[in-house]
């Protein structure tokens, strides 16, 4: 069975701080990995995705993530956060086929101005 | 731009009622999904469908059923609502690609309360 673990359930940072949100997955085959963001009162939006190729993936709003196969990780990073980055962030795994995504439990990020 | 529309933003129903949650997408996507989102549990897949009249159970299908009579519409049905089904329900859609290259697009969600 596949699973996704997000170890930081709540993260509070000051503006301009650097961000790294951890995501580890468990799956035996080829994986497709995603980070979604949900701003307060809004729907889930795709932040970035990894399918193959360069393990360093750049997404919208200055976010990036690095796929490290040996560590089964796909951590999300941003060098300098803004107040508007306050949101809930979900890491997700697609194990192939038409199956739905397997999500982590989410990380609630609060940026203090 | 992809649009996934869920018919209700908020819904309040009573225990034992039959509840229908509707979802429509306008991008001719083959795949459609229903998730529920609960604090501390993230999103969990209830059912998905990869074609009209086709349905597959997700991780937590108990107490739910689905209907896909038309490609653009995917309905989630609570046969006899119970209080533990109070949750935020999210619909998503994507193109069918067994390589997994197509991201899912989400609706705004329906916050369902069962009294």
PDB file of C-alpha atoms in Angstrom:
ATOM      1  CA  UNK A   1       0.000   0.000   0.000  1.00  0.00           C
ATOM      2  CA  UNK A   2       1.185   3.504  -0.698  1.00  0.00           C
ATOM      3  CA  UNK A   3       1.359   6.258   1.884  1.00  0.00           C
ATOM      4  CA  UNK A   4       2.554   9.821   2.298  1.00  0.00           C
ATOM      5  CA  UNK A   5       3.890  11.331   5.517  1.00  0.00           C
ATOM      6  CA  UNK A   6       4.155  15.007   6.266  1.00  0.00           C
ATOM      7  CA  UNK A   7       5.990  15.399   9.531  1.00  0.00           C
ATOM      8  CA  UNK A   8       5.265  19.065  10.214  1.00  0.00           C
ATOM      9  CA  UNK A   9       1.595  19.541  11.008  1.00  0.00           C
ATOM     10  CA  UNK A  10       1.908  23.207  11.958  1.00  0.00           C
ATOM     11  CA  UNK A  11       4.716  25.546  11.017  1.00  0.00           C
ATOM     12  CA  UNK A  12       4.987  29.187  12.068  1.00  0.00           C
ATOM     13  CA  UNK A  13       7.582  31.405  10.423  1.00  0.00           C
ATOM     14  CA  UNK A  14       8.368  35.075  10.139  1.00  0.00           C
ATOM     15  CA  UNK A  15       8.338  36.833   6.791  1.00  0.00           C
ATOM     16  CA  UNK A  16      11.574  36.405   4.809  1.00  0.00           C
ATOM     17  CA  UNK A  17      12.454  33.187   6.626  1.00  0.00           C
ATOM     18  CA  UNK A  18      13.369  30.148   4.567  1.00  0.00           C
ATOM     19  CA  UNK A  19      10.919  27.289   4.370  1.00  0.00           C
ATOM     20  CA  UNK A  20      11.289  23.550   4.064  1.00  0.00           C
ATOM     21  CA  UNK A  21       8.301  21.238   4.472  1.00  0.00           C
ATOM     22  CA  UNK A  22       9.068  17.552   4.712  1.00  0.00           C
ATOM     23  CA  UNK A  23       7.318  14.864   2.680  1.00  0.00           C
ATOM     24  CA  UNK A  24       8.189  11.182   2.664  1.00  0.00           C
ATOM     25  CA  UNK A  25       6.376   8.511   0.737  1.00  0.00           C
ATOM     26  CA  UNK A  26       6.104   4.769   0.655  1.00  0.00           C
ATOM     27  CA  UNK A  27       5.542   3.055  -2.691  1.00  0.00           C
ATOM     28  CA  UNK A  28       7.379   0.306  -4.505  1.00  0.00           C
ATOM     29  CA  UNK A  29       6.962   1.452  -8.089  1.00  0.00           C
ATOM     30  CA  UNK A  30       7.408   4.535 -10.212  1.00  0.00           C
ATOM     31  CA  UNK A  31       5.921   7.532  -8.489  1.00  0.00           C
ATOM     32  CA  UNK A  32       4.459  10.817  -9.537  1.00  0.00           C
ATOM     33  CA  UNK A  33       4.599  13.405  -6.780  1.00  0.00           C
ATOM     34  CA  UNK A  34       2.699  16.619  -6.238  1.00  0.00           C
ATOM     35  CA  UNK A  35       2.463  19.520  -3.853  1.00  0.00           C
ATOM     36  CA  UNK A  36      -0.918  21.206  -3.566  1.00  0.00           C
ATOM     37  CA  UNK A  37      -1.713  24.404  -1.681  1.00  0.00           C
ATOM     38  CA  UNK A  38      -5.015  25.506  -0.188  1.00  0.00           C
ATOM     39  CA  UNK A  39      -5.269  29.170   0.742  1.00  0.00           C
ATOM     40  CA  UNK A  40      -7.916  30.092   3.323  1.00  0.00           C
ATOM     41  CA  UNK A  41     -11.355  29.780   1.796  1.00  0.00           C
ATOM     42  CA  UNK A  42     -10.062  28.656  -1.575  1.00  0.00           C
ATOM     43  CA  UNK A  43      -9.863  25.399  -3.469  1.00  0.00           C
ATOM     44  CA  UNK A  44      -6.812  23.194  -3.736  1.00  0.00           C
ATOM     45  CA  UNK A  45      -4.325  24.403  -6.314  1.00  0.00           C
ATOM     46  CA  UNK A  46      -1.384  22.608  -7.847  1.00  0.00           C
ATOM     47  CA  UNK A  47       1.925  24.101  -6.715  1.00  0.00           C
ATOM     48  CA  UNK A  48       4.302  21.798  -8.563  1.00  0.00           C
ATOM     49  CA  UNK A  49       4.696  18.243  -9.759  1.00  0.00           C
ATOM     50  CA  UNK A  50       7.395  15.684 -10.449  1.00  0.00           C
ATOM     51  CA  UNK A  51       7.035  12.948 -13.055  1.00  0.00           C
ATOM     52  CA  UNK A  52      10.543  12.208 -14.286  1.00  0.00           C
ATOM     53  CA  UNK A  53      13.777  13.891 -15.298  1.00  0.00           C
ATOM     54  CA  UNK A  54      15.367  16.663 -13.267  1.00  0.00           C
ATOM     55  CA  UNK A  55      14.690  15.868  -9.609  1.00  0.00           C
ATOM     56  CA  UNK A  56      14.644  19.563  -8.737  1.00  0.00           C
ATOM     57  CA  UNK A  57      11.235  20.866  -9.708  1.00  0.00           C
ATOM     58  CA  UNK A  58      10.270  24.518  -9.798  1.00  0.00           C
ATOM     59  CA  UNK A  59       6.682  25.547  -9.247  1.00  0.00           C
ATOM     60  CA  UNK A  60       4.633  28.684  -8.964  1.00  0.00           C
ATOM     61  CA  UNK A  61       5.225  31.541  -6.533  1.00  0.00           C
ATOM     62  CA  UNK A  62       8.906  30.763  -6.020  1.00  0.00           C
ATOM     63  CA  UNK A  63       8.403  27.273  -4.607  1.00  0.00           C
ATOM     64  CA  UNK A  64      10.569  24.317  -5.528  1.00  0.00           C
ATOM     65  CA  UNK A  65      10.824  20.697  -4.466  1.00  0.00           C
ATOM     66  CA  UNK A  66      13.525  18.079  -4.711  1.00  0.00           C
ATOM     67  CA  UNK A  67      12.835  14.429  -5.360  1.00  0.00           C
ATOM     68  CA  UNK A  68      15.404  12.239  -3.610  1.00  0.00           C
ATOM     69  CA  UNK A  69      14.680   8.667  -4.565  1.00  0.00           C
ATOM     70  CA  UNK A  70      17.099   7.119  -2.076  1.00  0.00           C
ATOM     71  CA  UNK A  71      15.352   8.912   0.772  1.00  0.00           C
ATOM     72  CA  UNK A  72      11.809   8.500  -0.571  1.00  0.00           C
ATOM     73  CA  UNK A  73      11.418  12.227  -0.064  1.00  0.00           C
ATOM     74  CA  UNK A  74       9.926  15.179  -1.909  1.00  0.00           C
ATOM     75  CA  UNK A  75      10.500  18.196   0.335  1.00  0.00           C
ATOM     76  CA  UNK A  76       9.053  21.590  -0.523  1.00  0.00           C
ATOM     77  CA  UNK A  77      11.254  24.677  -0.230  1.00  0.00           C
ATOM     78  CA  UNK A  78      11.083  28.417  -0.598  1.00  0.00           C
ATOM     79  CA  UNK A  79      14.054  30.671   0.184  1.00  0.00           C
ATOM     80  CA  UNK A  80      12.032  33.609   1.526  1.00  0.00           C
ATOM     81  CA  UNK A  81       8.394  33.299   2.557  1.00  0.00           C
ATOM     82  CA  UNK A  82       5.759  36.022   2.435  1.00  0.00           C
ATOM     83  CA  UNK A  83       2.689  36.643   4.549  1.00  0.00           C
ATOM     84  CA  UNK A  84       0.566  35.570   1.569  1.00  0.00           C
ATOM     85  CA  UNK A  85       2.089  32.074   1.762  1.00  0.00           C
ATOM     86  CA  UNK A  86      -0.083  31.359   4.802  1.00  0.00           C
ATOM     87  CA  UNK A  87      -2.006  28.258   3.716  1.00  0.00           C
ATOM     88  CA  UNK A  88      -2.282  24.521   4.089  1.00  0.00           C
ATOM     89  CA  UNK A  89       0.148  22.478   2.013  1.00  0.00           C
ATOM     90  CA  UNK A  90      -0.442  18.909   0.923  1.00  0.00           C
ATOM     91  CA  UNK A  91       2.034  16.459  -0.502  1.00  0.00           C
ATOM     92  CA  UNK A  92       0.470  13.785  -2.722  1.00  0.00           C
ATOM     93  CA  UNK A  93       1.494  10.644  -4.538  1.00  0.00           C
ATOM     94  CA  UNK A  94       0.095   9.017  -7.655  1.00  0.00           C
ATOM     95  CA  UNK A  95       1.213   5.438  -8.019  1.00  0.00           C
ATOM     96  CA  UNK A  96       0.189   5.052 -11.660  1.00  0.00           C
ATOM     97  CA  UNK A  97      -3.020   4.204 -13.469  1.00  0.00           C
ATOM     98  CA  UNK A  98      -6.237   6.094 -12.904  1.00  0.00           C
ATOM     99  CA  UNK A  99      -6.215   5.729  -9.141  1.00  0.00           C
ATOM    100  CA  UNK A 100      -6.747   8.798  -7.058  1.00  0.00           C
ATOM    101  CA  UNK A 101      -4.035  10.651  -5.261  1.00  0.00           C
ATOM    102  CA  UNK A 102      -2.781   9.559  -1.872  1.00  0.00           C
ATOM    103  CA  UNK A 103      -2.399  12.669   0.253  1.00  0.00           C
ATOM    104  CA  UNK A 104      -0.382  13.453   3.312  1.00  0.00           C
ATOM    105  CA  UNK A 105      -2.244  14.917   6.289  1.00  0.00           C
ATOM    106  CA  UNK A 106      -1.223  18.418   5.384  1.00  0.00           C
ATOM    107  CA  UNK A 107       0.962  21.112   6.915  1.00  0.00           C
ATOM    108  CA  UNK A 108      -0.629  24.301   8.139  1.00  0.00           C
ATOM    109  CA  UNK A 109       1.835  27.131   7.465  1.00  0.00           C
ATOM    110  CA  UNK A 110       1.394  30.456   9.229  1.00  0.00           C
ATOM    111  CA  UNK A 111       3.572  33.393   8.258  1.00  0.00           C
ATOM    112  CA  UNK A 112       3.768  36.177  10.784  1.00  0.00           C
ATOM    113  CA  UNK A 113       4.225  39.675   9.318  1.00  0.00           C
TER     114      UNK A 113
ATOM    115  CA  UNK B   1      -9.107  27.405 -17.601  1.00  0.00           C
ATOM    116  CA  UNK B   2     -10.371  24.206 -16.003  1.00  0.00           C
ATOM    117  CA  UNK B   3     -13.543  24.601 -14.015  1.00  0.00           C
ATOM    118  CA  UNK B   4     -14.757  22.035 -11.501  1.00  0.00           C
ATOM    119  CA  UNK B   5     -18.057  23.110 -10.000  1.00  0.00           C
ATOM    120  CA  UNK B   6     -19.628  21.639  -6.921  1.00  0.00           C
ATOM    121  CA  UNK B   7     -23.316  22.401  -6.628  1.00  0.00           C
ATOM    122  CA  UNK B   8     -23.350  23.490  -2.994  1.00  0.00           C
ATOM    123  CA  UNK B   9     -20.745  25.280  -0.899  1.00  0.00           C
ATOM    124  CA  UNK B  10     -22.545  24.509   2.370  1.00  0.00           C
ATOM    125  CA  UNK B  11     -25.136  21.842   3.126  1.00  0.00           C
ATOM    126  CA  UNK B  12     -26.913  20.817   6.327  1.00  0.00           C
ATOM    127  CA  UNK B  13     -28.809  17.540   6.487  1.00  0.00           C
ATOM    128  CA  UNK B  14     -30.298  15.278   9.130  1.00  0.00           C
ATOM    129  CA  UNK B  15     -29.203  11.817  10.205  1.00  0.00           C
ATOM    130  CA  UNK B  16     -30.754   9.133   8.013  1.00  0.00           C
ATOM    131  CA  UNK B  17     -31.393  11.389   5.036  1.00  0.00           C
ATOM    132  CA  UNK B  18     -30.213  10.463   1.554  1.00  0.00           C
ATOM    133  CA  UNK B  19     -27.788  13.155   0.428  1.00  0.00           C
ATOM    134  CA  UNK B  20     -26.589  13.959  -3.089  1.00  0.00           C
ATOM    135  CA  UNK B  21     -23.435  15.970  -3.785  1.00  0.00           C
ATOM    136  CA  UNK B  22     -23.020  17.016  -7.391  1.00  0.00           C
ATOM    137  CA  UNK B  23     -19.883  17.832  -9.319  1.00  0.00           C
ATOM    138  CA  UNK B  24     -19.528  19.054 -12.900  1.00  0.00           C
ATOM    139  CA  UNK B  25     -16.351  19.658 -14.911  1.00  0.00           C
ATOM    140  CA  UNK B  26     -16.088  21.470 -18.222  1.00  0.00           C
ATOM    141  CA  UNK B  27     -12.800  20.124 -19.610  1.00  0.00           C
ATOM    142  CA  UNK B  28     -13.916  16.762 -20.996  1.00  0.00           C
ATOM    143  CA  UNK B  29     -11.809  14.961 -18.375  1.00  0.00           C
ATOM    144  CA  UNK B  30     -12.153  11.200 -18.232  1.00  0.00           C
ATOM    145  CA  UNK B  31     -11.210  10.874 -14.559  1.00  0.00           C
ATOM    146  CA  UNK B  32     -13.305  12.221 -11.727  1.00  0.00           C
ATOM    147  CA  UNK B  33     -12.736  11.804  -8.001  1.00  0.00           C
ATOM    148  CA  UNK B  34     -14.444  12.371  -4.661  1.00  0.00           C
ATOM    149  CA  UNK B  35     -12.360  13.048  -1.545  1.00  0.00           C
ATOM    150  CA  UNK B  36     -13.237  14.057   1.973  1.00  0.00           C
ATOM    151  CA  UNK B  37     -11.012  16.422   3.918  1.00  0.00           C
ATOM    152  CA  UNK B  38     -10.864  16.255   7.699  1.00  0.00           C
ATOM    153  CA  UNK B  39      -8.564  18.185  10.067  1.00  0.00           C
ATOM    154  CA  UNK B  40      -5.475  16.176  10.882  1.00  0.00           C
ATOM    155  CA  UNK B  41      -6.335  13.478   8.346  1.00  0.00           C
ATOM    156  CA  UNK B  42      -5.695  15.289   5.066  1.00  0.00           C
ATOM    157  CA  UNK B  43      -7.640  14.229   2.002  1.00  0.00           C
ATOM    158  CA  UNK B  44      -8.883  10.681   1.644  1.00  0.00           C
ATOM    159  CA  UNK B  45     -10.211   9.154  -1.553  1.00  0.00           C
ATOM    160  CA  UNK B  46     -13.804   7.895  -1.402  1.00  0.00           C
ATOM    161  CA  UNK B  47     -14.527   6.856  -5.004  1.00  0.00           C
ATOM    162  CA  UNK B  48     -13.244   7.607  -8.465  1.00  0.00           C
ATOM    163  CA  UNK B  49     -14.400   7.058 -12.009  1.00  0.00           C
ATOM    164  CA  UNK B  50     -12.384   6.827 -15.212  1.00  0.00           C
ATOM    165  CA  UNK B  51     -15.306   6.650 -17.634  1.00  0.00           C
ATOM    166  CA  UNK B  52     -19.057   6.993 -17.841  1.00  0.00           C
ATOM    167  CA  UNK B  53     -20.828   4.350 -15.744  1.00  0.00           C
ATOM    168  CA  UNK B  54     -17.458   3.150 -14.401  1.00  0.00           C
ATOM    169  CA  UNK B  55     -16.601   3.485 -10.734  1.00  0.00           C
ATOM    170  CA  UNK B  56     -13.880   2.270  -8.435  1.00  0.00           C
ATOM    171  CA  UNK B  57     -13.701   2.264  -4.645  1.00  0.00           C
ATOM    172  CA  UNK B  58     -11.112   4.434  -3.029  1.00  0.00           C
ATOM    173  CA  UNK B  59      -9.742   4.170   0.480  1.00  0.00           C
ATOM    174  CA  UNK B  60     -12.940   4.910   2.428  1.00  0.00           C
ATOM    175  CA  UNK B  61     -16.008   3.952   0.334  1.00  0.00           C
ATOM    176  CA  UNK B  62     -18.161   2.675   3.202  1.00  0.00           C
ATOM    177  CA  UNK B  63     -21.437   4.554   3.529  1.00  0.00           C
ATOM    178  CA  UNK B  64     -21.088   6.178   0.112  1.00  0.00           C
ATOM    179  CA  UNK B  65     -21.996   5.413  -3.476  1.00  0.00           C
ATOM    180  CA  UNK B  66     -21.435   7.295  -6.726  1.00  0.00           C
ATOM    181  CA  UNK B  67     -23.067   7.805 -10.077  1.00  0.00           C
ATOM    182  CA  UNK B  68     -21.487   8.773 -13.420  1.00  0.00           C
ATOM    183  CA  UNK B  69     -24.203   8.863 -16.069  1.00  0.00           C
ATOM    184  CA  UNK B  70     -22.564  11.623 -18.119  1.00  0.00           C
ATOM    185  CA  UNK B  71     -18.888  12.314 -18.658  1.00  0.00           C
ATOM    186  CA  UNK B  72     -19.000  15.784 -17.143  1.00  0.00           C
ATOM    187  CA  UNK B  73     -20.962  14.915 -14.003  1.00  0.00           C
ATOM    188  CA  UNK B  74     -19.980  12.788 -10.986  1.00  0.00           C
ATOM    189  CA  UNK B  75     -22.376  12.482  -8.061  1.00  0.00           C
ATOM    190  CA  UNK B  76     -21.578  11.352  -4.544  1.00  0.00           C
ATOM    191  CA  UNK B  77     -24.446   9.772  -2.624  1.00  0.00           C
ATOM    192  CA  UNK B  78     -24.746   9.283   1.099  1.00  0.00           C
ATOM    193  CA  UNK B  79     -27.362   6.542   1.292  1.00  0.00           C
ATOM    194  CA  UNK B  80     -28.280   7.212   4.936  1.00  0.00           C
ATOM    195  CA  UNK B  81     -26.318  10.128   6.337  1.00  0.00           C
ATOM    196  CA  UNK B  82     -24.635   9.765   9.696  1.00  0.00           C
ATOM    197  CA  UNK B  83     -22.931  12.327  11.928  1.00  0.00           C
ATOM    198  CA  UNK B  84     -19.478  10.887  11.197  1.00  0.00           C
ATOM    199  CA  UNK B  85     -19.960  11.933   7.582  1.00  0.00           C
ATOM    200  CA  UNK B  86     -19.843  15.585   8.566  1.00  0.00           C
ATOM    201  CA  UNK B  87     -16.867  16.793   6.558  1.00  0.00           C
ATOM    202  CA  UNK B  88     -15.573  18.865   3.663  1.00  0.00           C
ATOM    203  CA  UNK B  89     -16.092  17.020   0.389  1.00  0.00           C
ATOM    204  CA  UNK B  90     -13.861  17.777  -2.584  1.00  0.00           C
ATOM    205  CA  UNK B  91     -14.412  16.798  -6.185  1.00  0.00           C
ATOM    206  CA  UNK B  92     -11.535  16.627  -8.668  1.00  0.00           C
ATOM    207  CA  UNK B  93     -11.042  15.761 -12.319  1.00  0.00           C
ATOM    208  CA  UNK B  94      -8.174  15.000 -14.677  1.00  0.00           C
ATOM    209  CA  UNK B  95      -7.411  13.584 -18.095  1.00  0.00           C
ATOM    210  CA  UNK B  96      -6.901   9.856 -18.258  1.00  0.00           C
ATOM    211  CA  UNK B  97      -3.183   9.189 -18.484  1.00  0.00           C
ATOM    212  CA  UNK B  98      -1.922   5.954 -17.033  1.00  0.00           C
ATOM    213  CA  UNK B  99       1.535   7.457 -16.808  1.00  0.00           C
ATOM    214  CA  UNK B 100       0.166   9.820 -14.229  1.00  0.00           C
ATOM    215  CA  UNK B 101       1.186  12.948 -16.089  1.00  0.00           C
ATOM    216  CA  UNK B 102      -2.060  14.791 -15.664  1.00  0.00           C
ATOM    217  CA  UNK B 103      -2.615  16.727 -12.445  1.00  0.00           C
ATOM    218  CA  UNK B 104      -6.015  16.814 -10.818  1.00  0.00           C
ATOM    219  CA  UNK B 105      -8.075  19.974 -10.678  1.00  0.00           C
ATOM    220  CA  UNK B 106     -10.219  20.552  -7.629  1.00  0.00           C
ATOM    221  CA  UNK B 107     -13.568  22.178  -6.977  1.00  0.00           C
ATOM    222  CA  UNK B 108     -14.190  24.626  -4.114  1.00  0.00           C
ATOM    223  CA  UNK B 109     -15.568  21.928  -1.852  1.00  0.00           C
ATOM    224  CA  UNK B 110     -18.894  21.271  -0.124  1.00  0.00           C
ATOM    225  CA  UNK B 111     -18.955  21.616   3.621  1.00  0.00           C
ATOM    226  CA  UNK B 112     -21.552  19.076   4.740  1.00  0.00           C
ATOM    227  CA  UNK B 113     -22.963  18.998   8.254  1.00  0.00           C
ATOM    228  CA  UNK B 114     -25.086  16.081   9.407  1.00  0.00           C
ATOM    229  CA  UNK B 115     -27.220  16.881  12.449  1.00  0.00           C
TER     230      UNK B 115
END
